[in-house]
PDB file of C-alpha atoms in Angstrom:
ATOM      1  CA  UNK H  18      29.190 166.843 228.995  1.00 86.00           C
ATOM      2  CA  UNK H  19      25.916 166.511 230.197  1.00 86.00           C
ATOM      3  CA  UNK H  20      23.194 166.930 232.960  1.00 87.00           C
ATOM      4  CA  UNK H  21      20.079 164.404 232.373  1.00 87.00           C
ATOM      5  CA  UNK H  22      17.696 163.486 235.133  1.00 90.00           C
ATOM      6  CA  UNK H  23      17.324 160.536 233.408  1.00 91.00           C
ATOM      7  CA  UNK H  24      20.835 159.435 232.812  1.00 91.00           C
ATOM      8  CA  UNK H  25      20.890 160.160 236.753  1.00 92.00           C
ATOM      9  CA  UNK H  26      18.413 157.953 237.685  1.00 93.00           C
ATOM     10  CA  UNK H  27      19.197 155.435 235.397  1.00 93.00           C
ATOM     11  CA  UNK H  28      22.681 154.840 236.685  1.00 94.00           C
ATOM     12  CA  UNK H  29      20.992 154.342 240.139  1.00 94.00           C
ATOM     13  CA  UNK H  30      18.767 151.657 239.319  1.00 93.00           C
ATOM     14  CA  UNK H  31      21.522 149.648 237.654  1.00 93.00           C
ATOM     15  CA  UNK H  32      23.346 150.278 241.032  1.00 93.00           C
ATOM     16  CA  UNK H  33      20.320 149.243 242.636  1.00 91.00           C
ATOM     17  CA  UNK H  34      20.143 145.920 240.245  1.00 90.00           C
ATOM     18  CA  UNK H  35      23.425 145.042 240.961  1.00 90.00           C
ATOM     19  CA  UNK H  36      22.932 144.780 244.583  1.00 88.00           C
ATOM     20  CA  UNK H  37      19.751 143.122 244.146  1.00 85.00           C
ATOM     21  CA  UNK H  38      21.960 140.447 241.759  1.00 82.00           C
ATOM     22  CA  UNK H  39      24.455 140.222 244.424  1.00 82.00           C
ATOM     23  CA  UNK H  40      21.801 139.603 247.161  1.00 79.00           C
ATOM     24  CA  UNK H  41      19.711 137.322 245.516  1.00 75.00           C
ATOM     25  CA  UNK H  42      21.924 135.295 243.230  1.00 69.00           C
ATOM     26  CA  UNK H  43      22.547 132.477 246.103  1.00 68.00           C
ATOM     27  CA  UNK H  44      18.503 132.075 246.135  1.00 65.00           C
ATOM     28  CA  UNK H  45      17.165 128.806 246.643  1.00 66.00           C
ATOM     29  CA  UNK H  46      13.808 130.065 244.196  1.00 66.00           C
ATOM     30  CA  UNK H  47      15.254 129.768 240.852  1.00 68.00           C
ATOM     31  CA  UNK H  48      12.898 132.191 239.861  1.00 72.00           C
ATOM     32  CA  UNK H  49      13.669 134.823 242.293  1.00 70.00           C
ATOM     33  CA  UNK H  50      17.293 134.479 241.053  1.00 73.00           C
ATOM     34  CA  UNK H  51      16.156 134.905 236.887  1.00 78.00           C
ATOM     35  CA  UNK H  52      14.375 137.796 238.365  1.00 81.00           C
ATOM     36  CA  UNK H  53      17.290 139.534 239.608  1.00 80.00           C
ATOM     37  CA  UNK H  54      19.299 138.478 236.351  1.00 83.00           C
ATOM     38  CA  UNK H  55      16.475 139.995 234.172  1.00 86.00           C
ATOM     39  CA  UNK H  56      16.545 143.279 235.830  1.00 86.00           C
ATOM     40  CA  UNK H  57      20.288 143.710 235.887  1.00 88.00           C
ATOM     41  CA  UNK H  58      20.243 142.950 232.332  1.00 91.00           C
ATOM     42  CA  UNK H  59      17.366 145.228 231.557  1.00 91.00           C
ATOM     43  CA  UNK H  60      18.840 148.147 233.352  1.00 92.00           C
ATOM     44  CA  UNK H  61      22.415 147.702 231.561  1.00 92.00           C
ATOM     45  CA  UNK H  62      20.085 147.818 228.385  1.00 93.00           C
ATOM     46  CA  UNK H  63      19.201 150.957 229.382  1.00 93.00           C
ATOM     47  CA  UNK H  64      22.080 152.603 229.784  1.00 93.00           C
ATOM     48  CA  UNK H  65      23.247 151.340 226.850  1.00 92.00           C
ATOM     49  CA  UNK H  66      20.776 152.525 224.869  1.00 91.00           C
ATOM     50  CA  UNK H  67      21.114 156.220 226.431  1.00 90.00           C
ATOM     51  CA  UNK H  68      24.739 156.120 224.701  1.00 87.00           C
ATOM     52  CA  UNK H  69      26.505 155.231 227.765  1.00 90.00           C
ATOM     53  CA  UNK H  70      29.485 153.473 226.838  1.00 89.00           C
ATOM     54  CA  UNK H  71      30.898 150.019 228.143  1.00 90.00           C
ATOM     55  CA  UNK H  72      33.820 151.461 229.970  1.00 91.00           C
ATOM     56  CA  UNK H  73      31.502 154.275 231.925  1.00 92.00           C
ATOM     57  CA  UNK H  74      29.207 151.382 232.685  1.00 93.00           C
ATOM     58  CA  UNK H  75      32.334 149.753 234.206  1.00 93.00           C
ATOM     59  CA  UNK H  76      33.530 152.696 236.046  1.00 93.00           C
ATOM     60  CA  UNK H  77      29.740 152.987 237.486  1.00 93.00           C
ATOM     61  CA  UNK H  78      30.278 149.351 238.467  1.00 92.00           C
ATOM     62  CA  UNK H  79      33.795 149.930 240.162  1.00 93.00           C
ATOM     63  CA  UNK H  80      32.868 152.946 242.458  1.00 93.00           C
ATOM     64  CA  UNK H  81      29.530 152.332 242.950  1.00 92.00           C
ATOM     65  CA  UNK H  82      28.990 156.124 242.482  1.00 92.00           C
ATOM     66  CA  UNK H  83      26.259 158.045 240.259  1.00 92.00           C
ATOM     67  CA  UNK H  84      27.999 160.761 238.051  1.00 90.00           C
ATOM     68  CA  UNK H  85      25.403 163.792 237.803  1.00 89.00           C
ATOM     69  CA  UNK H  86      27.161 164.812 234.490  1.00 88.00           C
ATOM     70  CA  UNK H  87      28.207 162.376 232.140  1.00 86.00           C
ATOM     71  CA  UNK H  88      30.074 162.696 228.493  1.00 87.00           C
ATOM     72  CA  UNK H  89      28.742 161.507 225.587  1.00 83.00           C
ATOM     73  CA  UNK H  90      31.360 159.921 223.378  1.00 81.00           C
ATOM     74  CA  UNK H  91      30.817 160.174 219.417  1.00 78.00           C
ATOM     75  CA  UNK H  92      31.122 156.617 217.939  1.00 78.00           C
ATOM     76  CA  UNK H  93      33.167 157.579 215.004  1.00 84.00           C
ATOM     77  CA  UNK H  94      36.077 160.064 214.581  1.00 87.00           C
ATOM     78  CA  UNK H  95      35.785 163.165 212.122  1.00 85.00           C
ATOM     79  CA  UNK H  96      35.020 167.252 211.833  1.00 82.00           C
ATOM     80  CA  UNK H  97      31.916 168.220 213.490  1.00 74.00           C
ATOM     81  CA  UNK H  98      29.899 169.554 210.172  1.00 78.00           C
ATOM     82  CA  UNK H  99      27.173 170.984 212.159  1.00 73.00           C
ATOM     83  CA  UNK H 100      25.600 172.013 215.851  1.00 71.00           C
ATOM     84  CA  UNK H 101      22.230 172.418 217.315  1.00 74.00           C
ATOM     85  CA  UNK H 102      22.338 176.557 218.517  1.00 78.00           C
ATOM     86  CA  UNK H 103      22.546 177.068 221.981  1.00 81.00           C
ATOM     87  CA  UNK H 104      22.481 179.301 224.731  1.00 82.00           C
ATOM     88  CA  UNK H 105      23.315 178.291 228.683  1.00 82.00           C
ATOM     89  CA  UNK H 106      20.903 178.636 230.435  1.00 83.00           C
ATOM     90  CA  UNK H 107      23.068 180.032 233.509  1.00 84.00           C
ATOM     91  CA  UNK H 108      25.076 183.117 234.192  1.00 87.00           C
ATOM     92  CA  UNK H 109      28.595 182.541 235.622  1.00 86.00           C
ATOM     93  CA  UNK H 110      28.303 184.119 239.071  1.00 89.00           C
ATOM     94  CA  UNK H 111      32.249 185.471 238.582  1.00 90.00           C
ATOM     95  CA  UNK H 112      32.119 186.805 234.994  1.00 90.00           C
ATOM     96  CA  UNK H 113      28.729 187.347 234.777  1.00 91.00           C
ATOM     97  CA  UNK H 114      28.650 185.955 231.500  1.00 90.00           C
ATOM     98  CA  UNK H 115      27.068 183.821 229.885  1.00 89.00           C
ATOM     99  CA  UNK H 116      28.025 181.389 226.968  1.00 87.00           C
ATOM    100  CA  UNK H 117      26.526 181.344 223.849  1.00 87.00           C
ATOM    101  CA  UNK H 118      26.963 179.014 220.598  1.00 84.00           C
ATOM    102  CA  UNK H 119      26.792 180.683 217.208  1.00 83.00           C
ATOM    103  CA  UNK H 120      26.788 179.409 213.902  1.00 82.00           C
ATOM    104  CA  UNK H 121      28.826 181.462 210.776  1.00 84.00           C
ATOM    105  CA  UNK H 122      29.536 180.474 207.212  1.00 89.00           C
ATOM    106  CA  UNK H 123      33.465 179.978 207.288  1.00 90.00           C
ATOM    107  CA  UNK H 124      34.266 178.807 203.474  1.00 90.00           C
ATOM    108  CA  UNK H 125      37.461 179.696 203.442  1.00 90.00           C
ATOM    109  CA  UNK H 126      38.228 178.783 206.980  1.00 89.00           C
ATOM    110  CA  UNK H 127      39.327 182.222 208.652  1.00 90.00           C
ATOM    111  CA  UNK H 128      37.573 181.344 211.662  1.00 90.00           C
ATOM    112  CA  UNK H 129      39.837 178.961 213.324  1.00 91.00           C
ATOM    113  CA  UNK H 130      39.098 177.237 216.874  1.00 87.00           C
ATOM    114  CA  UNK H 131      40.017 179.149 219.871  1.00 89.00           C
ATOM    115  CA  UNK H 132      40.069 182.194 218.120  1.00 90.00           C
ATOM    116  CA  UNK H 133      39.184 185.356 219.844  1.00 90.00           C
ATOM    117  CA  UNK H 134      36.147 188.091 217.711  1.00 87.00           C
ATOM    118  CA  UNK H 135      34.394 190.370 217.976  1.00 89.00           C
ATOM    119  CA  UNK H 136      30.547 189.824 217.365  1.00 85.00           C
ATOM    120  CA  UNK H 137      28.205 192.613 216.769  1.00 83.00           C
ATOM    121  CA  UNK H 138      24.042 191.827 216.718  1.00 80.00           C
ATOM    122  CA  UNK H 139      22.040 193.900 214.336  1.00 81.00           C
ATOM    123  CA  UNK H 140      18.421 193.541 215.706  1.00 80.00           C
ATOM    124  CA  UNK H 141      15.448 194.907 213.202  1.00 83.00           C
ATOM    125  CA  UNK H 142      13.437 197.382 215.368  1.00 79.00           C
ATOM    126  CA  UNK H 143      11.579 199.000 213.201  1.00 85.00           C
ATOM    127  CA  UNK H 144      10.721 203.083 212.570  1.00 88.00           C
ATOM    128  CA  UNK H 145      11.823 204.778 215.926  1.00 89.00           C
ATOM    129  CA  UNK H 146      11.668 208.412 216.402  1.00 92.00           C
ATOM    130  CA  UNK H 147      15.582 209.282 217.470  1.00 92.00           C
ATOM    131  CA  UNK H 148      17.933 212.413 217.522  1.00 92.00           C
ATOM    132  CA  UNK H 149      21.872 211.939 217.439  1.00 91.00           C
ATOM    133  CA  UNK H 150      23.258 211.158 220.525  1.00 89.00           C
ATOM    134  CA  UNK H 151      25.481 214.663 220.393  1.00 86.00           C
ATOM    135  CA  UNK H 152      22.130 216.211 221.142  1.00 88.00           C
ATOM    136  CA  UNK H 153      21.426 214.875 224.436  1.00 88.00           C
ATOM    137  CA  UNK H 154      22.827 216.478 227.682  1.00 84.00           C
ATOM    138  CA  UNK H 155      23.011 213.354 230.477  1.00 82.00           C
ATOM    139  CA  UNK H 156      22.893 215.027 233.742  1.00 77.00           C
ATOM    140  CA  UNK H 157      22.503 211.531 235.528  1.00 77.00           C
ATOM    141  CA  UNK H 158      19.236 212.179 236.801  1.00 81.00           C
ATOM    142  CA  UNK H 159      17.561 213.318 233.558  1.00 86.00           C
ATOM    143  CA  UNK H 160      17.960 213.781 229.845  1.00 89.00           C
ATOM    144  CA  UNK H 161      17.998 217.380 228.268  1.00 87.00           C
ATOM    145  CA  UNK H 162      17.676 218.601 224.789  1.00 88.00           C
ATOM    146  CA  UNK H 163      17.853 221.792 223.673  1.00 88.00           C
ATOM    147  CA  UNK H 164      14.982 222.834 221.067  1.00 90.00           C
ATOM    148  CA  UNK H 165      15.055 225.743 218.679  1.00 86.00           C
ATOM    149  CA  UNK H 166      11.992 228.006 218.948  1.00 87.00           C
ATOM    150  CA  UNK H 167      13.545 230.571 216.357  1.00 84.00           C
ATOM    151  CA  UNK H 168      14.381 233.870 216.584  1.00 83.00           C
ATOM    152  CA  UNK H 169      17.225 233.032 219.144  1.00 78.00           C
ATOM    153  CA  UNK H 170      15.183 231.463 221.430  1.00 84.00           C
ATOM    154  CA  UNK H 171      16.023 227.921 222.939  1.00 83.00           C
ATOM    155  CA  UNK H 172      13.990 225.600 225.103  1.00 87.00           C
ATOM    156  CA  UNK H 173      15.171 223.064 227.462  1.00 87.00           C
ATOM    157  CA  UNK H 174      13.499 220.002 227.181  1.00 89.00           C
ATOM    158  CA  UNK H 175      13.296 216.980 229.211  1.00 92.00           C
ATOM    159  CA  UNK H 176      13.290 213.637 227.409  1.00 93.00           C
ATOM    160  CA  UNK H 177      12.746 210.376 227.850  1.00 94.00           C
ATOM    161  CA  UNK H 178      14.999 207.816 226.021  1.00 94.00           C
ATOM    162  CA  UNK H 179      14.972 204.039 224.538  1.00 92.00           C
ATOM    163  CA  UNK H 180      17.512 202.137 222.930  1.00 88.00           C
ATOM    164  CA  UNK H 181      20.933 203.426 221.581  1.00 88.00           C
ATOM    165  CA  UNK H 182      21.555 202.402 218.184  1.00 84.00           C
ATOM    166  CA  UNK H 183      23.776 203.645 215.338  1.00 81.00           C
ATOM    167  CA  UNK H 184      24.517 207.238 217.147  1.00 88.00           C
ATOM    168  CA  UNK H 185      21.256 207.746 217.704  1.00 90.00           C
ATOM    169  CA  UNK H 186      18.904 207.511 220.675  1.00 92.00           C
ATOM    170  CA  UNK H 187      15.164 206.496 220.618  1.00 93.00           C
ATOM    171  CA  UNK H 188      12.905 209.096 221.618  1.00 94.00           C
ATOM    172  CA  UNK H 189      10.387 207.920 223.803  1.00 94.00           C
ATOM    173  CA  UNK H 190       8.595 210.506 225.433  1.00 93.00           C
ATOM    174  CA  UNK H 191       9.372 214.619 225.436  1.00 93.00           C
ATOM    175  CA  UNK H 192       9.819 215.851 221.548  1.00 93.00           C
ATOM    176  CA  UNK H 193       7.697 215.330 218.138  1.00 91.00           C
ATOM    177  CA  UNK H 194       8.417 214.952 214.850  1.00 89.00           C
ATOM    178  CA  UNK H 195       9.612 217.885 212.945  1.00 89.00           C
ATOM    179  CA  UNK H 196      10.786 219.481 215.894  1.00 91.00           C
ATOM    180  CA  UNK H 197      14.633 220.906 215.726  1.00 89.00           C
ATOM    181  CA  UNK H 198      16.702 219.882 217.998  1.00 88.00           C
ATOM    182  CA  UNK H 199      20.226 221.341 218.726  1.00 85.00           C
ATOM    183  CA  UNK H 200      23.055 219.067 218.015  1.00 80.00           C
ATOM    184  CA  UNK H 201      26.998 219.328 218.284  1.00 65.00           C
ATOM    185  CA  UNK H 202      26.001 222.523 219.526  1.00 49.00           C
ATOM    186  CA  UNK H 203      29.224 225.388 219.291  1.00 41.00           C
ATOM    187  CA  UNK H 204      26.956 228.137 220.704  1.00 47.00           C
ATOM    188  CA  UNK H 205      27.802 230.347 224.071  1.00 43.00           C
ATOM    189  CA  UNK H 206      25.425 231.275 226.144  1.00 45.00           C
ATOM    190  CA  UNK H 207      25.003 234.601 228.099  1.00 40.00           C
ATOM    191  CA  UNK H 208      25.069 233.282 231.270  1.00 42.00           C
ATOM    192  CA  UNK H 209      25.867 229.193 232.245  1.00 49.00           C
ATOM    193  CA  UNK H 210      24.274 229.535 235.294  1.00 47.00           C
ATOM    194  CA  UNK H 211      20.833 229.895 234.113  1.00 53.00           C
ATOM    195  CA  UNK H 212      21.166 226.892 232.332  1.00 59.00           C
ATOM    196  CA  UNK H 213      22.406 225.123 235.732  1.00 57.00           C
ATOM    197  CA  UNK H 214      19.741 226.586 237.792  1.00 57.00           C
ATOM    198  CA  UNK H 215      16.936 225.886 235.363  1.00 59.00           C
ATOM    199  CA  UNK H 216      17.621 222.167 235.479  1.00 61.00           C
ATOM    200  CA  UNK H 217      18.229 221.977 239.028  1.00 60.00           C
ATOM    201  CA  UNK H 218      15.017 223.701 239.907  1.00 58.00           C
ATOM    202  CA  UNK H 219      13.431 220.633 237.788  1.00 56.00           C
ATOM    203  CA  UNK H 220      11.549 218.654 239.943  1.00 53.00           C
ATOM    204  CA  UNK H 221      11.199 214.462 239.312  1.00 50.00           C
ATOM    205  CA  UNK H 222       9.636 212.632 236.823  1.00 51.00           C
ATOM    206  CA  UNK H 223       6.343 214.542 235.028  1.00 49.00           C
ATOM    207  CA  UNK H 224       3.083 213.458 236.438  1.00 50.00           C
ATOM    208  CA  UNK H 225       0.398 211.919 233.794  1.00 49.00           C
ATOM    209  CA  UNK H 226       0.468 213.801 230.525  1.00 48.00           C
ATOM    210  CA  UNK H 227       1.789 216.920 232.330  1.00 46.00           C
ATOM    211  CA  UNK H 228       4.941 217.789 230.422  1.00 49.00           C
ATOM    212  CA  UNK H 229       8.079 219.780 232.307  1.00 46.00           C
ATOM    213  CA  UNK H 230       9.339 222.415 230.396  1.00 48.00           C
ATOM    214  CA  UNK H 231      10.614 225.798 230.532  1.00 49.00           C
ATOM    215  CA  UNK H 232      11.689 228.156 228.358  1.00 50.00           C
ATOM    216  CA  UNK H 233      14.819 230.411 228.623  1.00 49.00           C
ATOM    217  CA  UNK H 234      16.222 233.079 226.345  1.00 47.00           C
ATOM    218  CA  UNK H 235      19.422 232.606 225.009  1.00 46.00           C
ATOM    219  CA  UNK H 236      21.500 234.679 223.462  1.00 44.00           C
ATOM    220  CA  UNK H 237      23.386 233.305 220.640  1.00 43.00           C
ATOM    221  CA  UNK H 238      26.696 233.841 219.553  1.00 42.00           C
ATOM    222  CA  UNK H 239      26.974 235.444 216.280  1.00 38.00           C
ATOM    223  CA  UNK H 240      29.610 233.899 214.673  1.00 36.00           C
ATOM    224  CA  UNK H 241      28.498 230.331 215.284  1.00 40.00           C
ATOM    225  CA  UNK H 242      30.781 227.626 214.457  1.00 41.00           C
ATOM    226  CA  UNK H 243      30.093 225.619 210.988  1.00 41.00           C
ATOM    227  CA  UNK H 244      29.665 222.850 212.978  1.00 43.00           C
ATOM    228  CA  UNK H 245      27.181 223.903 214.920  1.00 44.00           C
ATOM    229  CA  UNK H 246      23.390 222.545 213.517  1.00 51.00           C
ATOM    230  CA  UNK H 247      19.734 222.091 214.356  1.00 54.00           C
ATOM    231  CA  UNK H 248      18.320 218.717 213.292  1.00 59.00           C
ATOM    232  CA  UNK H 249      14.822 217.492 213.173  1.00 60.00           C
ATOM    233  CA  UNK H 250      14.231 214.089 215.701  1.00 57.00           C
ATOM    234  CA  UNK H 251      14.019 211.629 211.955  1.00 56.00           C
ATOM    235  CA  UNK H 252      12.566 207.923 211.918  1.00 52.00           C
ATOM    236  CA  UNK H 253      15.181 205.799 211.392  1.00 51.00           C
ATOM    237  CA  UNK H 254      15.332 201.984 211.038  1.00 49.00           C
ATOM    238  CA  UNK H 255      17.922 200.591 213.101  1.00 43.00           C
TER     239      UNK H 255
END
């Protein structure tokens, strides 16, 4: 089922040709009557060239109504072997979804019509500076990481994150390659209110190249769980 302005115009011209033929068929002038018949025939031929079926043309003649969407039928029976990839240019306002047609090899016929499936798209993004998702504290207003400065000192750093892929966040701003960030941290802080107060006093996004950072001396528990670790931001391909 397709919409085509050309198809709509062709239907309108055909209906107009029918009306002209009915009006001018009894004309005393043979040339006028002949021209009306020729116009009707050429208008019908145009519909046929646009793959409008004979039954659809008869319905158009019977109803006198132009269809904005016409169904194009295959002239033969069989199985569809190949289709043109397609993404619907219109969004469904109710479901907030877009229909797409994808192509998959299916030699053993494991994929069947009307079957549901989950599809994952792998998009090459090149090399990006990334950190584990577990290293990020998302407060809603800003994204925070803990940078290990050594000797028991931890720096709270605001970062700007990009895309997420494979358990990692892309770091757009706030960290450099080689800096150690705490991930899956099971460390204890001597006063949790220190972090809460520090984060709460931070302003909005930094202006220009100015970085908003704040260092806190945090007392690390001596017996840190083995799962606690620090990691360097890495370059990963996703």
